[in-house]
Short mmCIF file of C-alpha atoms in Angstrom, two decimals:
data_model
loop_
_atom_site.label_atom_id
_atom_site.label_comp_id
_atom_site.label_asym_id
_atom_site.label_seq_id
_atom_site.Cartn_x
_atom_site.Cartn_y
_atom_site.Cartn_z
CA MET W 30 -30.52 -15.82 -5.46
CA ALA W 31 -28.03 -15.17 -8.27
CA GLU W 32 -25.03 -13.00 -7.42
CA PHE W 33 -25.20 -11.25 -10.80
CA THR W 34 -28.35 -9.86 -12.40
CA GLY W 35 -29.44 -7.82 -15.41
CA ARG W 36 -27.63 -7.76 -18.73
CA PRO W 37 -24.17 -8.29 -17.18
CA GLY W 38 -25.59 -11.26 -15.30
CA GLU W 39 -26.72 -12.88 -18.56
CA VAL W 40 -23.19 -12.75 -19.98
CA LEU W 41 -21.60 -13.88 -16.72
CA GLU W 42 -24.01 -16.81 -16.46
CA ARG W 43 -22.86 -18.01 -19.88
CA LEU W 44 -19.24 -17.63 -18.83
CA ASN W 45 -19.94 -19.42 -15.55
CA ARG W 46 -20.63 -22.56 -17.56
CA LEU W 47 -16.95 -22.52 -18.54
CA TYR W 48 -15.89 -22.97 -14.90
CA PRO W 49 -12.84 -25.26 -14.90
CA ALA W 50 -13.50 -28.87 -13.96
CA LEU W 51 -10.19 -28.82 -12.07
CA ILE W 52 -9.36 -25.78 -9.95
CA ASP W 53 -5.56 -25.58 -9.93
CA LEU W 54 -5.27 -22.17 -8.17
CA SER W 55 -2.81 -20.97 -10.80
CA LEU W 56 -2.92 -17.77 -12.84
CA ASP W 57 -2.25 -19.48 -16.15
CA ARG W 58 -5.83 -19.28 -17.47
CA LEU W 59 -6.04 -15.55 -16.87
CA LYS W 60 -2.53 -14.91 -18.19
CA ALA W 61 -3.45 -16.66 -21.44
CA LEU W 62 -6.64 -14.64 -21.76
CA LEU W 63 -4.87 -11.36 -21.05
CA ALA W 64 -2.24 -12.20 -23.68
CA ARG W 65 -5.03 -12.63 -26.24
CA LEU W 66 -6.47 -9.29 -25.10
CA GLY W 67 -3.14 -7.53 -25.68
CA HIS W 68 -1.98 -7.41 -22.04
CA PRO W 69 -4.17 -4.56 -20.75
CA GLU W 70 -2.76 -5.13 -17.25
CA ASP W 71 0.53 -3.66 -18.50
CA ARG W 72 -1.12 -0.45 -19.72
CA LEU W 73 -2.44 0.87 -16.43
CA PRO W 74 -1.53 4.04 -14.52
CA PRO W 75 0.46 3.55 -11.27
CA VAL W 76 -1.21 0.81 -9.21
CA ILE W 77 -1.76 0.45 -5.46
CA HIS W 78 -2.50 -3.25 -4.80
CA VAL W 79 -4.47 -3.93 -1.59
CA ALA W 80 -4.71 -7.33 0.17
CA GLY W 81 -5.83 -8.36 3.67
CA THR W 82 -8.76 -9.89 5.52
CA ASN W 83 -10.56 -6.85 6.94
CA GLY W 84 -10.34 -3.20 5.93
CA LYS W 85 -9.45 -3.66 2.25
CA GLY W 86 -12.51 -1.82 0.98
CA SER W 87 -12.19 1.04 3.45
CA THR W 88 -8.50 1.41 2.63
CA CYS W 89 -9.25 1.46 -1.10
CA ALA W 90 -11.97 4.07 -0.50
CA THR W 91 -9.52 6.21 1.48
CA LEU W 92 -6.89 5.92 -1.26
CA ARG W 93 -9.48 7.04 -3.78
CA ALA W 94 -10.63 9.97 -1.63
CA ILE W 95 -7.06 11.21 -1.17
CA ALA W 96 -6.29 10.89 -4.87
CA GLU W 97 -9.46 12.67 -5.92
CA ALA W 98 -8.85 15.45 -3.39
CA ALA W 99 -5.46 15.80 -5.09
CA GLY W 100 -7.25 16.34 -8.39
CA TRP W 101 -6.30 12.96 -9.87
CA ARG W 102 -8.40 10.74 -12.11
CA VAL W 103 -8.71 7.41 -10.31
CA HIS W 104 -9.60 3.89 -11.40
CA VAL W 105 -10.86 1.55 -8.65
CA MET W 106 -11.62 -2.19 -8.79
CA THR W 107 -13.19 -3.76 -5.68
CA SER W 108 -15.26 -6.83 -4.82
CA PRO W 109 -17.82 -8.00 -4.09
CA HIS W 110 -20.50 -5.55 -5.18
CA LEU W 111 -23.45 -4.76 -2.93
CA VAL W 112 -26.41 -4.16 -5.27
CA ASP W 113 -25.10 -4.05 -8.86
CA VAL W 114 -21.98 -5.48 -10.51
CA THR W 115 -21.12 -2.07 -11.99
CA GLU W 116 -20.06 -1.01 -8.47
CA ARG W 117 -16.90 -3.09 -8.92
CA PHE W 118 -15.43 -0.75 -11.54
CA ARG W 119 -14.94 2.97 -11.10
CA ILE W 120 -13.34 4.48 -14.21
CA ALA W 121 -11.59 7.84 -13.79
CA GLY W 122 -13.98 8.62 -10.93
CA ARG W 123 -17.25 7.34 -12.42
CA LEU W 124 -18.93 3.96 -12.15
CA VAL W 125 -18.78 1.99 -15.37
CA SER W 126 -22.00 2.10 -17.34
CA GLU W 127 -23.92 -1.14 -17.78
CA THR W 128 -23.62 -0.72 -21.56
CA GLU W 129 -19.83 -0.45 -21.53
CA LEU W 130 -19.46 -3.30 -19.04
CA VAL W 131 -21.68 -5.62 -21.08
CA ALA W 132 -19.79 -4.78 -24.29
CA THR W 133 -16.49 -5.47 -22.54
CA LEU W 134 -17.69 -8.78 -21.12
CA GLU W 135 -18.96 -9.85 -24.54
CA ASP W 136 -15.60 -8.97 -26.11
CA ILE W 137 -13.83 -11.07 -23.49
CA GLU W 138 -16.29 -13.92 -24.04
CA ARG W 139 -15.50 -13.83 -27.78
CA VAL W 140 -11.73 -13.69 -27.26
CA ASN W 141 -11.83 -16.45 -24.62
CA ALA W 142 -13.51 -18.68 -27.23
CA GLY W 143 -14.95 -21.23 -24.82
CA ALA W 144 -11.75 -21.92 -22.88
CA PRO W 145 -12.11 -22.84 -19.18
CA ILE W 146 -12.26 -19.67 -17.08
CA THR W 147 -13.79 -18.46 -13.79
CA VAL W 148 -16.18 -15.54 -13.45
CA PHE W 149 -13.79 -13.67 -11.16
CA GLU W 150 -11.00 -14.08 -13.71
CA VAL W 151 -13.31 -12.65 -16.38
CA LEU W 152 -14.28 -9.72 -14.14
CA THR W 153 -10.62 -9.05 -13.37
CA ALA W 154 -9.79 -9.06 -17.07
CA ALA W 155 -12.73 -6.72 -17.67
CA GLY W 156 -11.38 -4.28 -15.11
CA PHE W 157 -7.96 -4.27 -16.73
CA VAL W 158 -9.47 -3.74 -20.20
CA LEU W 159 -11.66 -0.88 -18.96
CA PHE W 160 -8.81 0.77 -17.06
CA ALA W 161 -6.38 0.48 -19.99
CA ARG W 162 -8.96 2.04 -22.30
CA HIS W 163 -9.45 5.20 -20.23
CA PRO W 164 -6.64 7.51 -19.07
CA ALA W 165 -6.16 8.05 -15.33
CA ASP W 166 -3.50 9.01 -12.81
CA LEU W 167 -3.87 6.11 -10.36
CA ALA W 168 -5.42 2.62 -10.25
CA ILE W 169 -6.48 1.07 -6.95
CA ILE W 170 -6.86 -2.71 -7.20
CA GLU W 171 -8.36 -4.78 -4.37
CA VAL W 172 -7.40 -8.43 -4.05
CA GLY W 173 -10.41 -10.73 -4.23
CA LEU W 174 -9.22 -13.73 -2.19
CA GLY W 175 -5.83 -14.29 -0.58
CA GLY W 176 -3.13 -12.77 -2.75
CA ARG W 177 -0.64 -15.26 -4.14
CA CYS W 178 -3.11 -17.01 -6.47
CA ASP W 179 -5.65 -14.20 -6.72
CA ALA W 180 -6.52 -13.14 -10.25
CA THR W 181 -5.38 -9.57 -9.56
CA ASN W 182 -1.85 -10.86 -8.85
CA VAL W 183 -1.07 -11.05 -12.56
CA LEU W 184 -0.06 -7.40 -12.15
CA ARG W 185 3.63 -6.95 -12.86
CA ARG W 186 3.94 -3.19 -12.45
CA VAL W 187 2.85 -1.91 -9.05
CA ALA W 188 3.72 1.34 -7.26
CA ALA W 189 2.98 0.04 -3.74
CA CYS W 190 1.27 -2.84 -1.91
CA VAL W 191 -0.90 -2.76 1.19
CA VAL W 192 -1.70 -5.63 3.57
CA THR W 193 -4.57 -4.71 5.88
CA SER W 194 -5.59 -6.53 9.06
CA ILE W 195 -5.31 -10.32 8.75
CA SER W 196 -7.54 -12.78 10.60
CA ARG W 197 -9.19 -16.11 9.91
CA ASP W 198 -11.40 -16.28 6.81
CA HIS W 199 -11.66 -18.49 3.71
CA GLU W 200 -9.66 -21.19 5.51
CA ALA W 201 -10.62 -23.81 2.92
CA PHE W 202 -8.63 -21.87 0.32
CA LEU W 203 -6.00 -20.02 2.35
CA GLY W 204 -5.09 -22.41 5.16
CA GLU W 205 -6.16 -23.18 8.70
CA THR W 206 -3.57 -21.07 10.54
CA LEU W 207 -2.89 -17.34 10.64
CA GLY W 208 0.61 -18.03 9.39
CA ALA W 209 -0.68 -19.88 6.34
CA ILE W 210 -3.18 -17.13 5.59
CA ALA W 211 -0.48 -14.48 5.96
CA MET W 212 1.72 -16.38 3.50
CA GLU W 213 -1.03 -16.17 0.89
CA LYS W 214 -1.55 -12.45 1.50
CA ALA W 215 2.20 -11.81 1.24
CA GLY W 216 2.07 -13.35 -2.21
CA ILE W 217 1.43 -9.88 -3.67
CA PHE W 218 4.90 -8.69 -2.57
CA LYS W 219 7.22 -7.87 -5.47
CA PRO W 220 10.97 -7.18 -5.57
CA GLY W 221 11.75 -3.54 -4.91
CA VAL W 222 8.07 -2.53 -4.59
CA PRO W 223 7.32 -0.91 -1.22
CA ALA W 224 4.65 -2.47 0.96
CA VAL W 225 2.90 -1.27 4.11
CA THR W 226 1.06 -3.12 6.85
CA GLY W 227 -0.56 -2.24 10.16
CA VAL W 228 -0.76 -3.89 13.56
CA GLN W 229 -0.85 -7.68 13.09
CA PRO W 230 -0.82 -10.75 15.33
CA PRO W 231 2.80 -11.83 16.00
CA GLU W 232 2.39 -14.99 13.90
CA VAL W 233 1.21 -12.89 10.95
CA MET W 234 3.87 -10.22 11.29
CA ALA W 235 6.65 -12.81 11.40
CA VAL W 236 5.48 -14.30 8.10
CA LEU W 237 5.05 -10.92 6.41
CA LYS W 238 8.54 -9.82 7.44
CA ALA W 239 10.15 -13.08 6.37
CA GLU W 240 8.43 -13.01 2.97
CA ALA W 241 9.31 -9.36 2.44
CA LEU W 242 12.96 -10.15 3.17
CA ARG W 243 12.93 -13.17 0.87
CA VAL W 244 11.29 -11.33 -2.03
CA GLY W 245 13.17 -8.08 -1.59
CA THR W 246 10.17 -5.95 -0.63
CA PRO W 247 10.74 -2.91 1.59
CA LEU W 248 8.03 -3.46 4.24
CA ALA W 249 6.87 -0.56 6.44
CA CYS W 250 5.19 -1.80 9.63
CA ARG W 251 3.00 0.30 11.89
CA GLY W 252 4.66 0.85 15.23
CA GLU W 253 8.13 0.37 13.78
CA ASP W 254 8.40 2.34 10.55
CA TRP W 255 5.31 4.52 10.86
CA THR W 256 2.73 5.48 13.47
CA ILE W 257 -0.67 7.12 13.40
CA SER W 258 -2.65 8.38 16.37
CA PRO W 259 -5.60 10.66 17.10
CA VAL W 260 -4.73 14.03 18.61
CA GLN W 261 -6.47 14.77 21.90
CA PRO W 262 -9.08 17.55 21.39
CA GLY W 263 -7.93 20.67 23.17
CA SER W 264 -4.25 19.73 23.02
CA PRO W 265 -1.82 22.32 21.56
CA ASP W 266 -1.68 20.36 18.33
CA SER W 267 -5.38 19.59 17.88
CA ASP W 268 -6.04 22.63 15.71
CA SER W 269 -3.22 21.85 13.31
CA ALA W 270 -4.29 18.22 13.10
CA GLN W 271 -7.85 19.04 12.03
CA GLY W 272 -6.80 18.60 8.46
CA SER W 273 -4.41 21.09 6.86
CA GLY W 274 -2.28 18.22 5.61
CA THR W 275 0.83 20.22 6.53
CA GLN W 276 4.03 18.89 8.00
CA VAL W 277 4.35 19.51 11.74
CA HIS W 278 7.18 18.79 14.11
CA GLY W 279 7.42 18.07 17.81
CA ALA W 280 3.72 17.27 18.17
CA ARG W 281 2.42 15.66 21.33
CA VAL W 282 0.02 12.79 20.56
CA ASN W 283 -2.40 11.32 23.07
CA GLY W 284 -4.43 8.13 22.79
CA ALA W 285 -7.77 9.85 22.23
CA ARG W 286 -10.85 7.88 21.26
CA ILE W 287 -12.26 8.95 17.90
CA ASN W 288 -15.81 10.24 17.61
CA ASP W 289 -18.59 7.90 18.67
CA VAL W 290 -19.88 5.97 15.70
CA GLN W 291 -23.40 7.21 16.31
CA GLY W 292 -22.28 10.72 15.30
CA SER W 293 -22.86 12.84 18.37
CA GLY W 294 -21.63 15.99 16.65
CA ALA W 295 -18.69 16.32 19.04
CA THR W 296 -15.42 17.61 17.67
CA ARG W 297 -13.44 14.75 16.26
CA PRO W 298 -9.70 14.79 16.81
CA GLY W 299 -7.47 14.86 13.78
CA LEU W 300 -4.64 12.43 13.20
CA LEU W 301 -0.87 12.62 13.21
CA LEU W 302 1.13 10.24 11.05
CA ARG W 303 4.86 9.89 11.62
CA ASP W 304 7.34 8.12 9.37
CA ALA W 305 10.87 8.61 8.04
CA ARG W 306 9.63 11.56 5.94
CA GLY W 307 8.42 13.52 8.94
CA THR W 308 5.12 14.15 10.68
CA LEU W 309 1.94 14.77 8.72
CA SER W 310 -1.25 16.23 10.18
CA LEU W 311 -4.48 14.77 8.81
CA PRO W 312 -8.20 15.34 9.27
CA ALA W 313 -10.25 12.90 11.32
CA PRO W 314 -11.36 9.83 9.33
CA ALA W 315 -14.74 10.32 7.71
CA LEU W 316 -15.58 6.63 8.17
CA PRO W 317 -16.77 5.79 11.71
CA GLY W 318 -15.17 3.12 13.86
CA PRO W 319 -11.86 3.14 15.74
CA TRP W 320 -10.31 0.72 13.21
CA GLN W 321 -10.53 3.40 10.52
CA VAL W 322 -7.55 5.20 12.06
CA GLU W 323 -5.31 2.36 10.89
CA ASN W 324 -7.00 2.09 7.48
CA ALA W 325 -6.40 5.80 6.95
CA GLY W 326 -2.76 5.36 7.95
CA LEU W 327 -2.31 2.45 5.54
CA ALA W 328 -3.65 4.52 2.65
CA VAL W 329 -1.54 7.57 3.47
CA GLU W 330 1.65 5.59 4.07
CA ALA W 331 1.20 3.60 0.86
CA LEU W 332 1.00 6.81 -1.15
CA ARG W 333 4.01 8.29 0.66
CA LEU W 334 6.02 5.16 -0.12
CA SER W 335 4.85 4.90 -3.73
CA GLY W 336 7.03 7.68 -5.08
CA LEU W 337 3.95 9.54 -6.34
CA SER W 338 3.88 13.24 -5.54
CA VAL W 339 0.69 13.90 -3.58
CA PRO W 340 -0.14 17.61 -3.31
CA GLU W 341 -0.93 18.95 0.14
CA ALA W 342 -4.63 19.25 -0.67
CA GLY W 343 -4.82 15.51 -1.25
CA TRP W 344 -4.53 14.60 2.42
CA GLN W 345 -7.87 16.35 3.03
CA GLY W 346 -9.43 13.29 1.39
CA VAL W 347 -9.02 11.31 4.64
CA GLY W 348 -11.93 13.37 5.98
CA ARG W 349 -14.10 12.90 2.87
CA VAL W 350 -14.21 9.11 2.46
CA SER W 351 -17.51 7.45 1.60
CA TRP W 352 -17.86 3.66 1.62
CA PRO W 353 -21.22 1.89 1.98
CA ALA W 354 -22.01 -0.89 4.45
CA ARG W 355 -19.18 0.03 6.79
CA MET W 356 -20.88 1.31 9.97
CA GLN W 357 -23.31 3.17 7.72
CA ARG W 358 -26.36 4.95 9.12
CA LEU W 359 -29.47 4.16 7.07
CA HIS W 360 -32.21 6.74 6.55
CA GLY W 361 -34.49 5.18 3.91
CA ALA W 362 -37.43 2.80 3.77
CA LEU W 363 -36.07 0.30 6.32
CA ALA W 364 -35.17 3.00 8.80
CA ALA W 365 -38.68 4.44 8.47
CA MET W 366 -40.08 1.22 9.92
CA LEU W 367 -38.56 2.02 13.33
CA PRO W 368 -40.04 4.34 15.98
CA GLN W 369 -38.98 7.95 16.12
CA GLY W 370 -35.65 8.38 17.86
CA TRP W 371 -34.35 4.95 16.85
CA GLU W 372 -31.28 4.53 14.65
CA LEU W 373 -30.66 1.89 11.97
CA TRP W 374 -27.07 1.00 11.12
CA LEU W 375 -25.44 -1.38 8.65
CA ASP W 376 -22.06 -3.11 8.59
CA GLY W 377 -20.87 -5.84 6.22
CA GLY W 378 -18.25 -7.37 8.53
CA HIS W 379 -18.52 -11.16 8.47
CA ASN W 380 -15.57 -12.93 10.12
CA PRO W 381 -14.09 -13.22 13.64
CA GLY W 382 -11.77 -10.26 13.09
CA ALA W 383 -14.69 -8.10 11.98
CA GLY W 384 -16.68 -9.23 14.99
CA ALA W 385 -13.87 -8.13 17.30
CA ALA W 386 -13.70 -4.75 15.53
CA LEU W 387 -17.46 -4.26 15.78
CA ALA W 388 -17.29 -4.99 19.49
CA GLN W 389 -15.05 -1.93 19.89
CA ALA W 390 -17.76 0.24 18.35
CA LEU W 391 -20.59 -1.38 20.29
CA ARG W 392 -18.88 -0.52 23.57
CA ASP W 393 -19.60 3.12 22.74
CA TRP W 394 -23.31 2.34 22.29
CA SER W 395 -23.95 1.61 25.95
CA ASP W 396 -26.28 4.62 26.28
CA ARG W 397 -29.24 2.74 24.74
CA PRO W 398 -30.32 -0.81 23.82
CA VAL W 399 -28.65 -2.46 20.81
CA HIS W 400 -30.53 -4.96 18.64
CA LEU W 401 -28.49 -7.04 16.19
CA LEU W 402 -30.00 -8.38 12.96
CA VAL W 403 -27.51 -11.00 11.77
CA GLY W 404 -27.41 -12.85 8.46
CA MET W 405 -24.35 -14.71 7.21
CA LYS W 406 -22.97 -16.57 4.22
CA GLN W 407 -22.99 -20.36 4.41
CA THR W 408 -19.20 -20.69 4.47
CA LYS W 409 -18.57 -18.23 7.31
CA ASP W 410 -17.70 -18.85 10.96
CA ALA W 411 -20.91 -17.65 12.60
CA SER W 412 -19.78 -18.50 16.16
CA GLY W 413 -16.48 -16.71 15.65
CA PHE W 414 -18.22 -13.58 14.39
CA LEU W 415 -20.94 -13.53 17.06
CA GLY W 416 -18.72 -14.29 20.04
CA PRO W 417 -17.23 -10.78 20.44
CA VAL W 418 -20.47 -8.86 19.79
CA LEU W 419 -23.01 -10.85 21.81
CA PRO W 420 -22.04 -9.30 25.18
CA TYR W 421 -23.06 -5.88 23.86
CA ALA W 422 -26.39 -6.91 22.30
CA THR W 423 -29.75 -6.48 24.03
CA ASP W 424 -31.04 -9.15 21.67
CA ILE W 425 -30.20 -10.76 18.35
CA TRP W 426 -32.34 -11.73 15.37
CA ALA W 427 -31.37 -14.40 12.83
CA ILE W 428 -31.94 -13.24 9.25
CA CYS W 429 -32.08 -15.18 5.98
CA GLU W 430 -33.40 -13.00 3.15
CA PRO W 431 -34.74 -14.71 -0.01
CA GLU W 432 -32.46 -12.52 -2.18
CA GLN W 433 -29.39 -13.09 0.00
CA HIS W 434 -26.70 -14.99 -1.93
CA LEU W 435 -25.69 -18.32 -0.28
CA ALA W 436 -27.43 -17.36 2.96
CA LEU W 437 -26.81 -19.39 6.11
CA PRO W 438 -30.09 -20.88 7.44
CA VAL W 439 -31.51 -19.08 10.46
CA GLU W 440 -31.31 -22.31 12.48
CA SER W 441 -27.52 -22.23 12.15
CA ILE W 442 -27.35 -18.64 13.35
CA VAL W 443 -29.57 -19.45 16.32
CA ALA W 444 -27.26 -22.36 17.19
CA ALA W 445 -24.14 -20.18 16.79
CA SER W 446 -25.68 -17.66 19.20
CA GLY W 447 -26.10 -20.35 21.84
CA GLY W 448 -29.85 -20.31 21.35
CA LYS W 449 -30.16 -16.60 22.15
CA ALA W 450 -31.24 -15.42 18.69
CA HIS W 451 -34.85 -14.92 17.67
CA VAL W 452 -35.86 -15.93 14.15
CA GLY W 453 -36.53 -12.96 11.87
CA PRO W 454 -36.36 -14.44 9.37
CA THR W 455 -36.46 -11.29 7.18
CA LEU W 456 -35.31 -7.75 7.88
CA ALA W 457 -38.82 -6.36 7.52
CA ARG W 458 -40.33 -8.84 9.97
CA ALA W 459 -37.58 -8.37 12.55
CA LEU W 460 -37.79 -4.57 12.31
CA GLY W 461 -41.57 -4.78 12.57
CA ALA W 462 -41.34 -6.91 15.71
CA LEU W 463 -38.89 -4.48 17.29
CA ALA W 464 -41.07 -1.50 16.39
CA ALA W 465 -44.08 -3.18 17.98
CA GLU W 466 -42.30 -3.30 21.33
CA GLN W 467 -42.60 0.51 21.56
CA GLY W 468 -39.62 0.88 23.88
CA GLY W 469 -37.42 3.92 24.31
CA PRO W 470 -34.80 5.00 21.74
CA ALA W 471 -32.55 2.18 20.61
CA ARG W 472 -30.07 1.25 17.90
CA VAL W 473 -30.44 -1.58 15.41
CA LEU W 474 -27.40 -2.93 13.60
CA ILE W 475 -27.74 -5.14 10.51
CA CYS W 476 -24.52 -7.12 10.16
CA GLY W 477 -22.80 -10.41 9.32
CA SER W 478 -22.62 -10.42 5.52
CA LEU W 479 -21.87 -8.13 2.61
CA TYR W 480 -24.55 -10.01 0.68
CA LEU W 481 -27.11 -9.22 3.40
CA ALA W 482 -25.81 -5.65 3.37
CA GLY W 483 -26.58 -5.46 -0.34
CA VAL W 484 -30.15 -6.67 0.27
CA ALA W 485 -30.57 -4.13 3.08
CA LEU W 486 -29.29 -1.26 0.95
CA LYS W 487 -31.60 -2.22 -1.90
CA GLN W 488 -34.60 -2.40 0.42
CA ASP W 489 -33.65 0.91 2.03
CA GLY W 490 -33.51 2.59 -1.39
CA TRP W 491 -29.74 3.10 -1.72
CA ARG W 492 -28.05 3.35 -5.11
CA ALA W 493 -24.32 3.63 -5.84
CA SER W 494 -23.15 6.91 -7.34
#
């Protein structure tokens, strides 16, 4: 199945024929194209540049929610899309229209004049052109792959950089060790531009610190330069931490678990962030999953380091984040296939680090059976993803949807599961088989691939807004 469809897909398919015969992993092609386009990348509002392996999208969504709560107009460029390519570009708060995107791609095709170029380079150029054309107060740019040689790294003017959680992924391009991968991610560091990172494996943190020192990047590390923790419900500070966004002092913070991802309705503790500027109370993260505490902290700390003046109301955005396919409860056509009282969830995590994070959430689902529907991309480490989650699964179903881009065959998923997985092979057939069992209330989690997540959202009736 093609990754791009519709009118934008027609233009991108033509441009895909210009794919360079030799991939040199340099930025020269894109720099030349941007020069012919009048350097739109230099005409953007203040930019927050976000790299990492896991959590980039959630961090970008939190940055956007904070900025919009502050009353700012916000540009956002993320990848990949889930259902439609227009999801990659949010212009001053609104998704780009198909008409404007197609016109922009056609302009770039004309200016490029048949020169070798990659589709991601074209899409990156399109984002810069769109963002330069429309006024805004902030631009949030997500790295596509790695950092050092990523197309987004042509940016020369950045307000702050973020490096989210780093784990193994895309080893063929980024290197076989965590240190090598971290070196690529650190490639977005720029002299004098503040950067923030969270908890990292020691090998990763050593590389990030060394690169920051070499480049001249002030690097703020969680646990050393800033902290963020949930406030225990019922503690003296829990009321103030429910989301006023005010500065508080002398707060006592306990290691409370955030609200169960199934949404029990229990009071969720707020957060306290501490750094050199003081202590800031924040609302509980809107996105479920214990890892979202750190993603919220990365977004907040990046804005505090950026030099931008965020009004107090902006911090309320932490509690208003929306980001699809990240521990998302589905309620549409797919969910309707399950018996009453069952829950259908979706998560696009697809590498060993994401599997470990999902396992944290699944531990809180011990009150009922958990059925995993897993589909993966051909290049991903299926065993590494499944290893952490299998102990919490009642059963597992291998999925390979016809519309799923570069889907891993179900036989490979069965092998990666140690022979434990049943063959779906589609979402509808697996859900139908589970429904036929007529057991008590259970949870079903679709996971393993953002491309599968896109298929699931489309089948469930979801549309980006």
